[in-house]
Coordinates of C-alpha atoms (C1' of nucleotides) in Angstrom, one line a residue:
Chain X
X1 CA 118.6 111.0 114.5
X2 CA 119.1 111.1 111.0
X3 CA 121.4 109.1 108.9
X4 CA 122.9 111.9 106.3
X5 CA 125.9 113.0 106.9
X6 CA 128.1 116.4 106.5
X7 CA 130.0 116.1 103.1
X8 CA 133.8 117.3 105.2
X9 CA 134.3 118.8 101.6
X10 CA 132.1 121.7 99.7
X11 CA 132.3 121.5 95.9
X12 CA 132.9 124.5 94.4
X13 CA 129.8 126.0 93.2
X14 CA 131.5 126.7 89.5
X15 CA 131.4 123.3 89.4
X16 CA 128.1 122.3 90.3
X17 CA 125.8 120.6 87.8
X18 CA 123.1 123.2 89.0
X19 CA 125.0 126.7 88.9
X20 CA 122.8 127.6 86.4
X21 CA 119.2 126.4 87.1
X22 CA 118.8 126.6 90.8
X23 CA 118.0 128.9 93.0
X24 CA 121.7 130.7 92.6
X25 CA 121.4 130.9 88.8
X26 CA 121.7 134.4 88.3
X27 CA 124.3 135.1 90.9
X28 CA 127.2 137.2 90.1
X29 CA 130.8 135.6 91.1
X30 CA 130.9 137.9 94.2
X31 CA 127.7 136.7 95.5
X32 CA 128.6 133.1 94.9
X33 CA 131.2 133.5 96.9
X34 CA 129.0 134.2 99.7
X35 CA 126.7 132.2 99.2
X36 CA 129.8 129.4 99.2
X37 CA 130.2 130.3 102.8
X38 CA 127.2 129.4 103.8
X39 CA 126.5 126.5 101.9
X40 CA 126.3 122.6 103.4
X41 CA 125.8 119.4 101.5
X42 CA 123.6 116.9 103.5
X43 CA 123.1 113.6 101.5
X44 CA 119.9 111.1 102.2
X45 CA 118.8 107.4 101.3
X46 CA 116.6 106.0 99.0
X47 CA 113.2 106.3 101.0
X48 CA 114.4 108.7 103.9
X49 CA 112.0 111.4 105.1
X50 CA 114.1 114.6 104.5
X51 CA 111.0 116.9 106.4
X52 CA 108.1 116.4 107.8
X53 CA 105.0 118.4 107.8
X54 CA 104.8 120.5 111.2
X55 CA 108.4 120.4 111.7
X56 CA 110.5 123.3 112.0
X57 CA 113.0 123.9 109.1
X58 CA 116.2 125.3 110.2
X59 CA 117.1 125.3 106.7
X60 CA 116.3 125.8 103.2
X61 CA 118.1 124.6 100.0
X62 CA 118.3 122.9 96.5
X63 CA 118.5 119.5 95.2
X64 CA 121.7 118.7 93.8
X65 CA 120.9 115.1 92.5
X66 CA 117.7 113.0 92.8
X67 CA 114.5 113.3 93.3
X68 CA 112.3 113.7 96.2
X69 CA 108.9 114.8 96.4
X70 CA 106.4 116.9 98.2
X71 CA 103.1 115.6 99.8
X72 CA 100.4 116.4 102.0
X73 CA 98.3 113.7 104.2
X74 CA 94.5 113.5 106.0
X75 CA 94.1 112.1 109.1
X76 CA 92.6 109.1 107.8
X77 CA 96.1 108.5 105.3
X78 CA 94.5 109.4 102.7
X79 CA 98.0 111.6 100.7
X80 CA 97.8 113.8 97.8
X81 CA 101.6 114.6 96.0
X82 CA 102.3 118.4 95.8
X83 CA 105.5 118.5 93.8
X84 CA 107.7 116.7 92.5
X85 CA 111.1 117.8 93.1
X86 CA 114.2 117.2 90.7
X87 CA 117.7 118.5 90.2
X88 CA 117.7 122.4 91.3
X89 CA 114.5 122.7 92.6
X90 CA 114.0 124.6 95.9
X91 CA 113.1 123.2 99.2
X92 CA 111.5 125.5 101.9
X93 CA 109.7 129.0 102.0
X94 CA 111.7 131.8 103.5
X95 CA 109.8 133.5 106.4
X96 CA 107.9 130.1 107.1
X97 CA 109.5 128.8 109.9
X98 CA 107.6 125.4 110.0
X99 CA 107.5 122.9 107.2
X100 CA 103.9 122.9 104.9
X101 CA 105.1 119.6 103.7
X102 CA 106.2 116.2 103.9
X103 CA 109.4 115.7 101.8
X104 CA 110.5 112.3 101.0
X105 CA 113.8 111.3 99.3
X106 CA 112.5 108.5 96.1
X107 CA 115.9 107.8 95.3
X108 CA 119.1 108.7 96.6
X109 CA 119.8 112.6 96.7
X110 CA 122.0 115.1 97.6
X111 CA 121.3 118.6 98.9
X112 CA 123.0 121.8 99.1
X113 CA 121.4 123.6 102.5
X114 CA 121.4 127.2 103.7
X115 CA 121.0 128.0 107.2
X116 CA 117.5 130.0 107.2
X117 CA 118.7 133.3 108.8
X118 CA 121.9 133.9 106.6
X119 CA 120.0 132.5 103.6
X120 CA 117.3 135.1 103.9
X121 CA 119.7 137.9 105.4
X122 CA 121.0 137.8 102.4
X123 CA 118.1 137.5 100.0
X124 CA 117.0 140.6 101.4
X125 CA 120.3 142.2 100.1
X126 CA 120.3 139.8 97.0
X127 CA 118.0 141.0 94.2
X128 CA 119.4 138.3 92.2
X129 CA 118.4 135.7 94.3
X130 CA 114.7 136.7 94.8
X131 CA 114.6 137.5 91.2
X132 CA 115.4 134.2 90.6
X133 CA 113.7 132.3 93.5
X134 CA 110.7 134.5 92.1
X135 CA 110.9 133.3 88.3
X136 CA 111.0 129.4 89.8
X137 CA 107.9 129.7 92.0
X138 CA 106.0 131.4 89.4
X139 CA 106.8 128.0 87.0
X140 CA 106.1 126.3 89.8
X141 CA 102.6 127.8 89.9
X142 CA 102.3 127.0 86.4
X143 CA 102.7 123.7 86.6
X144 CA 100.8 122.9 89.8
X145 CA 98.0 124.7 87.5
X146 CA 98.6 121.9 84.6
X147 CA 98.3 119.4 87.9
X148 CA 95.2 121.0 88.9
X149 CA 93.7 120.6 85.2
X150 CA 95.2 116.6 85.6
X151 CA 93.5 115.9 88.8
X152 CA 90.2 117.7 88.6
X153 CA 89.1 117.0 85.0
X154 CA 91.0 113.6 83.3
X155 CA 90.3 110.2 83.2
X156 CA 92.5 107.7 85.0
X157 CA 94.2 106.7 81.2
X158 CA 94.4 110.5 80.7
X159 CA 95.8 110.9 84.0
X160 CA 98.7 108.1 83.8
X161 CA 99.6 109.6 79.8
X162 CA 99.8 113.1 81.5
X163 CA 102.1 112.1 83.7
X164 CA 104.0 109.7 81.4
X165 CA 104.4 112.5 78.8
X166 CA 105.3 115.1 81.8
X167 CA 108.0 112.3 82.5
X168 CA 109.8 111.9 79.0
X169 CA 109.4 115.8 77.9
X170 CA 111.6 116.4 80.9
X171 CA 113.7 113.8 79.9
X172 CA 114.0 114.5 76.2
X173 CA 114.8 118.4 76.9
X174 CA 117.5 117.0 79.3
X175 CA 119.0 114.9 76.2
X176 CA 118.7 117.9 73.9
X177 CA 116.1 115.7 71.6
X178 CA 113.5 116.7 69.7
X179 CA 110.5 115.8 71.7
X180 CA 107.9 115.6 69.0
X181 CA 108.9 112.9 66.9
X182 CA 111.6 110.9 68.1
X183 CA 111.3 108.3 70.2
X184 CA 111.5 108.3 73.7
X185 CA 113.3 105.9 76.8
X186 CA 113.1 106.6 80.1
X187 CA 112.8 105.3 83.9
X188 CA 110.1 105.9 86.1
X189 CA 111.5 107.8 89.1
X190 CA 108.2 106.4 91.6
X191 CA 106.5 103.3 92.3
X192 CA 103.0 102.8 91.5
X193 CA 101.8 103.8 94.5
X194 CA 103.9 107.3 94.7
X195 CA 101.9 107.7 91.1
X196 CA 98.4 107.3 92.6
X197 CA 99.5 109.8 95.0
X198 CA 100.6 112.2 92.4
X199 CA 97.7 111.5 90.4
X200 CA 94.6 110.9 92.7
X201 CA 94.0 107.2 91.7
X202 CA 94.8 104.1 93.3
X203 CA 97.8 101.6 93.0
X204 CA 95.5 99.4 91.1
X205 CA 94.2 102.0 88.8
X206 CA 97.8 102.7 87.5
X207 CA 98.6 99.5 87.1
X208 CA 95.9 98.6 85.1
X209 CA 95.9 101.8 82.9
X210 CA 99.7 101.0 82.6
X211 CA 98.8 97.6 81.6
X212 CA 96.2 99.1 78.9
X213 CA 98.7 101.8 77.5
X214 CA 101.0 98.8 76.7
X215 CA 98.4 96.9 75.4
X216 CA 97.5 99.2 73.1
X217 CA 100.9 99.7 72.1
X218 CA 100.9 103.3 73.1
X219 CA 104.2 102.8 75.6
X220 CA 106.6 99.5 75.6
X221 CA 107.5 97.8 78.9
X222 CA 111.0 96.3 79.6
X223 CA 110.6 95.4 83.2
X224 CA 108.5 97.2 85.4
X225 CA 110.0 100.6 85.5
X226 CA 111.8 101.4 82.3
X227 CA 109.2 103.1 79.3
X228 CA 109.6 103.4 75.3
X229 CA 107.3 106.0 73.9
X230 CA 107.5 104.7 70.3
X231 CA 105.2 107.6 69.1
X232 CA 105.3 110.8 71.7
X233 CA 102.6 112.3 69.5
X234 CA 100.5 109.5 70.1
X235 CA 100.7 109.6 74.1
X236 CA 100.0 113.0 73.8
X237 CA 96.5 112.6 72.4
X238 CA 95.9 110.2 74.9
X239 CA 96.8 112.7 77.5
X240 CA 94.1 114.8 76.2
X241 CA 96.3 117.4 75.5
X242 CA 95.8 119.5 72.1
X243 CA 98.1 120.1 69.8
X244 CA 100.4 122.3 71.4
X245 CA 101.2 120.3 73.9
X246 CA 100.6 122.3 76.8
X247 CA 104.0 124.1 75.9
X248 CA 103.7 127.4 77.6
X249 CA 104.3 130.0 74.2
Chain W
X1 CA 86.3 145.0 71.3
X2 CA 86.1 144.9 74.8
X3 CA 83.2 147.3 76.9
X4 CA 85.5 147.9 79.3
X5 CA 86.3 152.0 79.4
X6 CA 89.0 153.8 81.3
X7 CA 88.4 156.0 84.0
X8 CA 88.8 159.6 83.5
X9 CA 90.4 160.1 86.6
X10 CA 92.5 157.7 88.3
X11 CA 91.8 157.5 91.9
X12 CA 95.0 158.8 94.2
X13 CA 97.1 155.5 95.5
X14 CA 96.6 156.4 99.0
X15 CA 93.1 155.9 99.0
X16 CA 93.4 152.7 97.2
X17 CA 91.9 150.2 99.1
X18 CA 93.9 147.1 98.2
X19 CA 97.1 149.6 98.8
X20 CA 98.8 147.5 101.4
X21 CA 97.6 143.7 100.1
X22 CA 98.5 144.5 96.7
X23 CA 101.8 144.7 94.9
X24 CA 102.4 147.9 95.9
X25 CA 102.1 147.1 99.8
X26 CA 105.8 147.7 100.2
X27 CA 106.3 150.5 97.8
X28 CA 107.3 154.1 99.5
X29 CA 105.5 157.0 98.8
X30 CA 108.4 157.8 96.3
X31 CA 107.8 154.3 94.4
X32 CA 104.2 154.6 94.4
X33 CA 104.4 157.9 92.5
X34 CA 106.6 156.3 89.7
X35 CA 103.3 153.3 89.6
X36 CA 101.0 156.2 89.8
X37 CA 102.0 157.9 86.5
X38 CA 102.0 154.0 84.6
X39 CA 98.9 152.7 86.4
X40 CA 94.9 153.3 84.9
X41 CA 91.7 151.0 85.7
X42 CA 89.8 149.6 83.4
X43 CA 86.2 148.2 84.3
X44 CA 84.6 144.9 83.4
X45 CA 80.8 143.7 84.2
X46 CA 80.0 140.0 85.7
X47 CA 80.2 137.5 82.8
X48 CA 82.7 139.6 80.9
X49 CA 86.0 137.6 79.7
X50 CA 89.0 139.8 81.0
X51 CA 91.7 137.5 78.9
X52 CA 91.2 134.5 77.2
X53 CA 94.3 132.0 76.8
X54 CA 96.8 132.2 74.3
X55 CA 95.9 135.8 73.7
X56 CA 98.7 138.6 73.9
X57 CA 98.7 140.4 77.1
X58 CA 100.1 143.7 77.2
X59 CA 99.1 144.4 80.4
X60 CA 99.7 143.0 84.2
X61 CA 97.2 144.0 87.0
X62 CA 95.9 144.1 90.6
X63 CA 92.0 143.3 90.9
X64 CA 90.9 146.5 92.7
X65 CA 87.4 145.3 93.7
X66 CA 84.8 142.0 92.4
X67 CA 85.7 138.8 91.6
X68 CA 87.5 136.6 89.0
X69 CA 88.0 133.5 87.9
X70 CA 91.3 132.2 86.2
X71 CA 90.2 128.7 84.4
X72 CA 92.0 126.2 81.9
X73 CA 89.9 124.2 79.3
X74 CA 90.4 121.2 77.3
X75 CA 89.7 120.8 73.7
X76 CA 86.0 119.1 74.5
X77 CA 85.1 121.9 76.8
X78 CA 85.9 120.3 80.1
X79 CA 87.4 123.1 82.3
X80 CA 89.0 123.1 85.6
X81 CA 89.1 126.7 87.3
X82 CA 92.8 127.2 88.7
X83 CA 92.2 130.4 90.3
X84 CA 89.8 132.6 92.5
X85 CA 91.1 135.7 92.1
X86 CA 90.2 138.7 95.4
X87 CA 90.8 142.4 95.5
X88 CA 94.1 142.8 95.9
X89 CA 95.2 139.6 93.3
X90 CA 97.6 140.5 90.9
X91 CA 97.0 138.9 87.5
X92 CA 99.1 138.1 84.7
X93 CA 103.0 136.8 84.6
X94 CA 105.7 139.7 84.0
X95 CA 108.0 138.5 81.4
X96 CA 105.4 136.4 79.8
X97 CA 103.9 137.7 76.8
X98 CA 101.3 135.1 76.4
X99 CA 98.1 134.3 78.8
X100 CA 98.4 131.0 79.9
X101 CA 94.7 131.1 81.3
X102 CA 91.1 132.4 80.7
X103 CA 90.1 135.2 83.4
X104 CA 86.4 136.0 83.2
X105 CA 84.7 138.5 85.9
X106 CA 82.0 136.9 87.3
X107 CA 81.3 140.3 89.4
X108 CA 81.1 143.4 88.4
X109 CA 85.1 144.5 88.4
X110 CA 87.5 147.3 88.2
X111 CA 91.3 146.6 87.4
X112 CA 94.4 148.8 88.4
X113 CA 96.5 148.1 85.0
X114 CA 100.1 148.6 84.5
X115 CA 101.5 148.5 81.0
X116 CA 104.0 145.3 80.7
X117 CA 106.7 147.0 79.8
X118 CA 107.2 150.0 82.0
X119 CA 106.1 147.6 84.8
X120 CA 108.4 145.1 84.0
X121 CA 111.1 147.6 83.8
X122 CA 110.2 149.5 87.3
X123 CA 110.1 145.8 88.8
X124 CA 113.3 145.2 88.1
X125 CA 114.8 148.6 89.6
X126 CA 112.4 148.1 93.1
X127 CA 113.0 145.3 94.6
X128 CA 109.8 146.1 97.1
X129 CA 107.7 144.7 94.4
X130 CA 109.8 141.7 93.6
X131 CA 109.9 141.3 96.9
X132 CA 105.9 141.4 97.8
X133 CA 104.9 139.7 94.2
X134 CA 107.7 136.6 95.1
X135 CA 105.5 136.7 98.5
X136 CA 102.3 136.8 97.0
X137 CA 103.3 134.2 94.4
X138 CA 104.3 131.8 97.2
X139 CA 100.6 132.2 98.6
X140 CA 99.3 131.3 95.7
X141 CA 101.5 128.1 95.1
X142 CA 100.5 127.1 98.8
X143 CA 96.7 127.3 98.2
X144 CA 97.3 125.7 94.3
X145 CA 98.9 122.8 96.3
X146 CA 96.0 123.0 99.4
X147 CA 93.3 123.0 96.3
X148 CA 95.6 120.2 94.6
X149 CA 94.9 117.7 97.8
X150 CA 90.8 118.9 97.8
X151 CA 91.3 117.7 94.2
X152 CA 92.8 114.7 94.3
X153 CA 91.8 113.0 97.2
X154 CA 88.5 114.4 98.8
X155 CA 84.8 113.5 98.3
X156 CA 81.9 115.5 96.6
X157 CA 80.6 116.3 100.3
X158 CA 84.2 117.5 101.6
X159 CA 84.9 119.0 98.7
X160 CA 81.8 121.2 98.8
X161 CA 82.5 121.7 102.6
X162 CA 86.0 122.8 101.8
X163 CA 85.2 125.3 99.1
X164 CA 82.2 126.4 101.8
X165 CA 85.3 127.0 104.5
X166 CA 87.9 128.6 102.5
X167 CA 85.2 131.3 101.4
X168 CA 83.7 131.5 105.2
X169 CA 87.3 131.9 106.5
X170 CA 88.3 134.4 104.1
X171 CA 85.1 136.8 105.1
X172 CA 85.6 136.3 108.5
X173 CA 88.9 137.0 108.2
X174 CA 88.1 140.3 106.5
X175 CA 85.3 141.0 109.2
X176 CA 87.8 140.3 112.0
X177 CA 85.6 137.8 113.9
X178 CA 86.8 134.8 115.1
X179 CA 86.4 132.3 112.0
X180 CA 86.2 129.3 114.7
X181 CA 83.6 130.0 117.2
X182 CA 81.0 132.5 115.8
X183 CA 78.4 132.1 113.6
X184 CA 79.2 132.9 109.8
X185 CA 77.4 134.4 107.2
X186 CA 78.4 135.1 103.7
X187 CA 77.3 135.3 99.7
X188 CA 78.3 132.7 97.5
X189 CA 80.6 134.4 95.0
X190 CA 80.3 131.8 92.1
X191 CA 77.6 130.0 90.3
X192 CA 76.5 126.1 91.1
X193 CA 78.7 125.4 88.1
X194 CA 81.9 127.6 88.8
X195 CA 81.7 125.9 92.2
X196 CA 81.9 122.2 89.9
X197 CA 84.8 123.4 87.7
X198 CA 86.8 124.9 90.9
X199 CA 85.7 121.7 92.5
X200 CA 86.3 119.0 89.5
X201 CA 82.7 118.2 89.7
X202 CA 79.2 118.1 87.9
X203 CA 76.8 121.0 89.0
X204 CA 74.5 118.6 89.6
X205 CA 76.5 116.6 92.3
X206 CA 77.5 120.3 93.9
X207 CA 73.7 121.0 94.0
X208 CA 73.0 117.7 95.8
X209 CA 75.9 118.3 98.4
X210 CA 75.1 121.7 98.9
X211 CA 71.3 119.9 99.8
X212 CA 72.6 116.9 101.7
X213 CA 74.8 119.7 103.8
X214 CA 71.4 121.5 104.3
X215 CA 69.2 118.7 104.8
X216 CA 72.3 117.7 107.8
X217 CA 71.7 121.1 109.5
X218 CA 75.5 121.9 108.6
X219 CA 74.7 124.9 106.7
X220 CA 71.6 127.1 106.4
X221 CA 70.6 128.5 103.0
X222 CA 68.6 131.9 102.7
X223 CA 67.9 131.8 98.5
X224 CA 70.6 130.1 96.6
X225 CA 73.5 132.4 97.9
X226 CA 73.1 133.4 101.2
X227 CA 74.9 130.9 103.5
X228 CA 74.8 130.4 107.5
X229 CA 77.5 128.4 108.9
X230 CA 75.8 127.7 112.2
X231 CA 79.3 125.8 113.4
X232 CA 82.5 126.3 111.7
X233 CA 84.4 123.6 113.5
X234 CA 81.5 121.1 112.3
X235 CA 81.9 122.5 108.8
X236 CA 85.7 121.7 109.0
X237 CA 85.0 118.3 110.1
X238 CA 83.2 117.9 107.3
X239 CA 85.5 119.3 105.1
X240 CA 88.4 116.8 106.2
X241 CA 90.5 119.4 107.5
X242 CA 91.8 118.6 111.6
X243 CA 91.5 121.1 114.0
X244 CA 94.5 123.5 113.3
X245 CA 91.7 124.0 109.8
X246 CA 94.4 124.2 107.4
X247 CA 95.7 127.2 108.9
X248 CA 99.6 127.5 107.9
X249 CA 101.4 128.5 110.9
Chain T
dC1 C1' 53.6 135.3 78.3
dG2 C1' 57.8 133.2 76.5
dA3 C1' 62.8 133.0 76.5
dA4 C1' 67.0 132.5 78.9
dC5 C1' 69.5 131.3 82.8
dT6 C1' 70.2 129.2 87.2
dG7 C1' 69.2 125.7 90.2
dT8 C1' 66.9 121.2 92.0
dT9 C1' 65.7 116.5 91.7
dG10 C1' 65.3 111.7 89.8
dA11 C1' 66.8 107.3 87.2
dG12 C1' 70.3 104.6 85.5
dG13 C1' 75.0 103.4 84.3
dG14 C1' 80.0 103.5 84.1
dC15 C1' 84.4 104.5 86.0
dC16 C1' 87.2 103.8 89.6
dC17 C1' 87.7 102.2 94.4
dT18 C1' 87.8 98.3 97.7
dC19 C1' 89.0 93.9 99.0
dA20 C1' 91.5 89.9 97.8
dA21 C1' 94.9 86.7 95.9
dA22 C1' 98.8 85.7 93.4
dA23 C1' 103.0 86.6 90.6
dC24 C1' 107.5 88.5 90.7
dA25 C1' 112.0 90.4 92.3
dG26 C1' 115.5 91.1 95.7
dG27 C1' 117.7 90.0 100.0
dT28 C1' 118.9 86.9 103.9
dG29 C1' 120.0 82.8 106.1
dG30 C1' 120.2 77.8 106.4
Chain Q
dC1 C1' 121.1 76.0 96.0
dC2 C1' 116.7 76.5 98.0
dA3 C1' 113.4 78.2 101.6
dC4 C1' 111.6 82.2 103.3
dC5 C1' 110.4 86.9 103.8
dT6 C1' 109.5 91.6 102.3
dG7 C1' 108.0 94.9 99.1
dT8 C1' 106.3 95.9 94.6
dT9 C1' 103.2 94.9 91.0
dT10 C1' 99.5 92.6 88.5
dT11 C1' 95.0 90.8 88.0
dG12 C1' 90.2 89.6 89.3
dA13 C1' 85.4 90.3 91.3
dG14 C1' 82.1 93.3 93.1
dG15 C1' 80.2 97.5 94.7
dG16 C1' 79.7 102.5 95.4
dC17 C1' 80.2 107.2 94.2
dC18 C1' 79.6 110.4 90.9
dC19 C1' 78.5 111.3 86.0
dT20 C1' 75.1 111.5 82.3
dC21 C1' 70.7 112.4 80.6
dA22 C1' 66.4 114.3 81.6
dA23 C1' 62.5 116.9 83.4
dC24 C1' 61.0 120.6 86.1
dA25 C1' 60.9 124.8 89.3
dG26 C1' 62.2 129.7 90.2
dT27 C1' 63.8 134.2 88.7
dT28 C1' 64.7 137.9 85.5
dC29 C1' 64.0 140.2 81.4
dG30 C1' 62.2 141.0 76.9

DNA sequence: CGAACTGTTGAGGGCCCTCAAAACAGGTGG
DNA sequence: CCACCTGTTTTGAGGGCCCTCAACAGTTCG
């Protein structure tokens, strides 16, 4: 039914680009090991629904590479985006036996899965795990706060610098630059209308507040996906963010 | 600085009546006599700030009774609330030294407090209250995200109505009634203009919903507090919600 | 009574949504 | 190579929902 496939061949986990971020990050070699045995790669398309809402989940996991993200819908369509996952973020509650959320792949990804049972068999006997798994969903709370702040209380140009700004900080810690003053290059990972979704707007409304932002020369355009932030400082302010940047002290 | 006092006497655990929703739920009688010797309550009245944001925090905490607010402000003084905390919410991050958010009482309130420190150090030897915080932590994120699609996507009127459900539900779940066919009765816990900042709204466009809902016989108002939900699947039509009501199963 | 606080109601305007059309890029087939 | 289609993005015109500003009512407390 769907079109990933089994990888015949499971990396070794000492060489994953993840080890020490996901959701095994504190492991211990010995419970790596088992963890190893129990471990699957599935790998999805550009576009490919990884879960839907309702389903049942016969496994939990991590993303290797890509990006997917999580959203909820109405009845009428209407969808709000819940998370936005990257590089070893978790998928999947253990306990919950049926999916919350739809989970869409935005660009090609990979995923290492755990069968549920085994997975939380050994959680229970795993206090590094759930310490771990713990630590994430508390920043994960965090920022869906931040979110909360983005969707309930800023303007449509505040919203599209927020997220902009969310965007290249991620990007600038994973190229080890100094965020503050130097400038910053990145893709956008979503289309306009994935943005809305994150965001509460419409496809117009980002585009236009886009269109403004480059206008007033507060981001540079070179196509429609790939961003310059000439002065990070700058985008800040028009995220409505203080001084401090919303970095959690 | 504060007027909060401690108790003379701390109240035995056993009689505790958040004891098995809080973080303790899973502790044995042998772990809850280590929490006993660190724990004492402190006391704040309605309107009293608890924490404000960026403060030090040197202490963690179950809310034992009343009700507070956890809330996020901008520089101009636009806030957005981020969380409702019940008896038996555990506030503050362990390992964090900072507080991320404002926590006001806006009820009269008394707080079981744990020292950081010895708390943090007791977490990590029990993995019963890793364990029940990582599960409490994962109800939170699952609400933040529910709250996050209210935000985003919903109108004045279903947002009211949602906010109207989520308290009705709660109290009915606590009075053991069936939330979906029975009448419902409760007290509105928060001011017209806590309701706009949980809601990303003016108080003047919750007071005119809250009238338009009464004018359309979908809720009954006794004062400005007391609320009669006549029909609680009506009131979760309104809200947005389909029939399963949000309920995660 | 006056002050402070909470809540209601009205008038007007702005921000963003809705509907619509067109530009642009990528892919396929003739 | 161009025609054609699909999907994404941009831009425009108009309108509605909610915000802003303002006045007033009800309650509590001095």
């Amino acid at each position: 039914m769907l079109n990933e496939r089994s990888l015949a061949a499971n990396p070794d986990c000492s060489d994953c680009p993840i080890r020490h971020r996901a959701v095994c990050a504190r492991c211990e070699s010995d419970e790596l090991d088992r963890l190893e045995q129990i471990k699957y790669y599935r790998r999805f398309e550009a576009g490919q629904s990884i879960i839907w809402a309702g389903d049942r989940m016969d496994f939990v996991g991590s993303v290797v590479s890509g990006i997917a993200t999580l959203s909820q819908a109405m009845e009428d369509g209407r969808t709000q985006m819940v998370g936005l996952l990257l590089p070893s973020d978790f998928v999947g509650r253990p306990g919950r036996i049926t999916a919350a959320y739809d989970v869409v792949a935005t660009t090609d990804l990979v995923m290492c899965c755990f069968r549920r049972a085994p997975f939380e068999e050994m959680m229970s006997r795993t206090p590094h795990i759930a310490q771990r798994l713990l630590e994430m969903t508390l920043d994960e709370l965090d920022a869906a706060r931040e979110w909360m702040l983005v969707l309930g209380r800023k303007t449509a140009r505040e919203k599209i610098a927020s997220l902009l700004s969310i965007i290249a900080r991620r990007d600038s810690t994973l190229n080890l630059r100094d965020g503050r003053d130097a400038k910053v290059v990145f893709d956008l990972p979503l289309t306009r209308e994935a943005m809305a979704d994150y965001l509460g707007l419409t496809l117009e409304t980002v585009s236009r507040q886009i269109s403004a932002l480059k206008k007033d020369g507060v981001i540079e355009l070179e196509g429609k996906r790939h961003v310059t932030v000439p002065d990070m400082a700058r985008l800040m302010e028009e995220a409505g963010d203080d001084g401090d940047g919303g970095m959690l002290v």
